[in-house]
Short mmCIF file of C-alpha atoms in Angstrom, two decimals:
data_model
loop_
_atom_site.label_atom_id
_atom_site.label_comp_id
_atom_site.label_asym_id
_atom_site.label_seq_id
_atom_site.Cartn_x
_atom_site.Cartn_y
_atom_site.Cartn_z
CA ASN Y 1 47.54 12.23 -11.07
CA ILE Y 2 47.68 14.25 -8.10
CA GLY Y 3 49.99 11.76 -6.10
CA ASN Y 4 49.17 10.79 -2.48
CA VAL Y 5 46.62 11.44 -1.07
CA GLU Y 6 44.96 10.94 2.48
CA ASN Y 7 41.33 10.45 2.53
CA LYS Y 8 39.39 10.35 6.35
CA GLY Y 9 35.93 10.49 6.57
CA LEU Y 10 32.57 9.46 7.61
CA GLU Y 11 28.82 8.32 6.24
CA LEU Y 12 25.67 8.50 8.09
CA GLU Y 13 21.95 7.81 6.43
CA TRP Y 14 18.49 7.23 8.20
CA SER Y 15 14.96 6.83 6.77
CA GLY Y 16 11.69 5.85 8.12
CA GLN Y 17 8.42 6.18 8.09
CA LEU Y 18 6.42 8.42 9.80
CA PRO Y 19 2.54 8.50 10.83
CA HIS Y 20 -0.13 9.54 7.96
CA ASN Y 21 2.09 8.11 5.29
CA PHE Y 22 4.87 10.41 5.67
CA ASN Y 23 8.63 9.41 4.94
CA TYR Y 24 11.92 10.93 5.66
CA TYR Y 25 15.47 9.88 4.45
CA THR Y 26 18.68 12.14 5.90
CA SER Y 27 22.14 11.33 4.62
CA TYR Y 28 25.28 12.61 5.93
CA THR Y 29 29.33 12.15 4.85
CA TYR Y 30 31.93 14.47 6.24
CA THR Y 31 35.37 13.98 4.34
CA GLN Y 32 38.86 15.03 5.02
CA SER Y 33 40.87 14.83 2.24
CA LYS Y 34 44.78 15.70 2.28
CA GLN Y 35 47.73 15.62 -0.34
CA LYS Y 36 50.78 13.96 1.03
CA ASN Y 37 53.36 15.38 -1.24
CA ASP Y 38 53.89 18.57 -3.69
CA ILE Y 39 53.42 17.56 -6.85
CA VAL Y 40 56.22 18.43 -10.23
CA SER Y 41 54.38 20.82 -12.59
CA ASN Y 42 54.89 19.89 -16.86
CA GLY Y 43 57.81 22.65 -16.43
CA GLY Y 44 59.58 20.93 -13.72
CA GLN Y 45 58.64 23.51 -11.12
CA PRO Y 46 57.05 22.07 -7.53
CA LEU Y 47 53.55 23.12 -6.72
CA PRO Y 48 52.95 23.52 -3.00
CA THR Y 49 50.13 21.02 -2.52
CA SER Y 50 51.76 19.01 0.58
CA GLY Y 51 49.00 19.25 3.21
CA LYS Y 52 46.38 21.25 0.97
CA GLU Y 53 42.83 19.46 0.13
CA VAL Y 54 42.29 17.14 -2.64
CA PRO Y 55 39.91 19.72 -4.89
CA ASN Y 56 36.76 19.72 -5.75
CA VAL Y 57 36.05 18.02 -2.77
CA PRO Y 58 33.49 19.42 0.08
CA LYS Y 59 33.66 18.16 3.22
CA ASN Y 60 30.58 18.18 4.77
CA LEU Y 61 27.46 17.04 2.20
CA LEU Y 62 23.93 16.68 3.84
CA ASN Y 63 20.66 15.82 2.06
CA MET Y 64 16.94 15.46 3.52
CA THR Y 65 14.22 14.21 2.11
CA LEU Y 66 10.30 14.65 3.43
CA GLY Y 67 7.52 12.81 1.50
CA TYR Y 68 4.36 11.76 1.25
CA ASP Y 69 3.03 9.00 -0.42
CA ASP Y 70 -0.80 7.08 -0.30
CA GLY Y 71 -0.59 5.30 -2.80
CA LEU Y 72 -2.87 7.67 -4.68
CA TYR Y 73 -1.22 10.93 -4.26
CA TYR Y 74 2.72 10.93 -3.45
CA GLY Y 75 5.08 14.31 -3.50
CA SER Y 76 8.47 15.18 -1.31
CA VAL Y 77 10.32 17.91 -0.35
CA SER Y 78 14.35 17.57 -0.61
CA GLY Y 79 17.25 20.05 0.38
CA LYS Y 80 20.76 18.85 -0.37
CA TYR Y 81 23.59 21.28 1.52
CA VAL Y 82 27.45 21.31 -0.20
CA SER Y 83 29.68 22.64 2.18
CA ALA Y 84 32.54 25.07 0.13
CA PHE Y 85 35.40 23.32 -1.46
CA TYR Y 86 38.86 24.09 -3.07
CA GLY Y 87 38.88 24.37 -6.97
CA ASP Y 88 42.58 23.95 -7.62
CA LEU Y 89 45.58 21.94 -6.08
CA THR Y 90 47.19 24.78 -4.38
CA ASN Y 91 44.21 25.86 -2.68
CA ASP Y 92 43.93 29.21 -3.83
CA GLU Y 93 40.37 29.51 -5.81
CA LYS Y 94 37.45 28.97 -3.15
CA ILE Y 95 34.48 27.64 -4.09
CA GLY Y 96 31.48 28.45 -1.93
CA GLY Y 97 28.91 25.94 -0.53
CA ARG Y 98 25.21 26.09 -1.93
CA THR Y 99 21.84 24.66 -0.80
CA VAL Y 100 19.57 23.54 -3.34
CA PHE Y 101 15.99 22.47 -2.70
CA ASP Y 102 13.88 20.58 -4.65
CA LEU Y 103 9.72 19.68 -4.89
CA ALA Y 104 8.38 16.66 -6.73
CA ALA Y 105 4.37 15.69 -7.01
CA GLY Y 106 2.27 13.16 -8.85
#
C-alpha cells in the first residue's frame, strides 16, 4: 500500500476503414500519477515519497495498427510506445521508454 495518490489523465482512441480493404486503429493515454504523502517503512523511517510519481506508471502510451483484410488474406503491422517511468517509490530508479513492433499475417 502506498498511501494517497492523485491521478489525472486523458485517453483517446481512433479507428476506421481506409480504401482498398485497409483499416487503422490508434490509441493514446496520458497519465499523471503523484503520491500525496510520505510513506513510513517497516522500520518506522519515513520514505520521501510525497510529490513523487507513482512507480511503474508511464506518462505516455501510444498504440498504432495498420491492417489489411480482404476476406481471403489479412495482415497488420502494429507499434506500441511506452514512455520512461520510475520503478521505485522514491523515483531513484528510472526505467527507459521503449517501442515494440509486431507483424501478423494469414
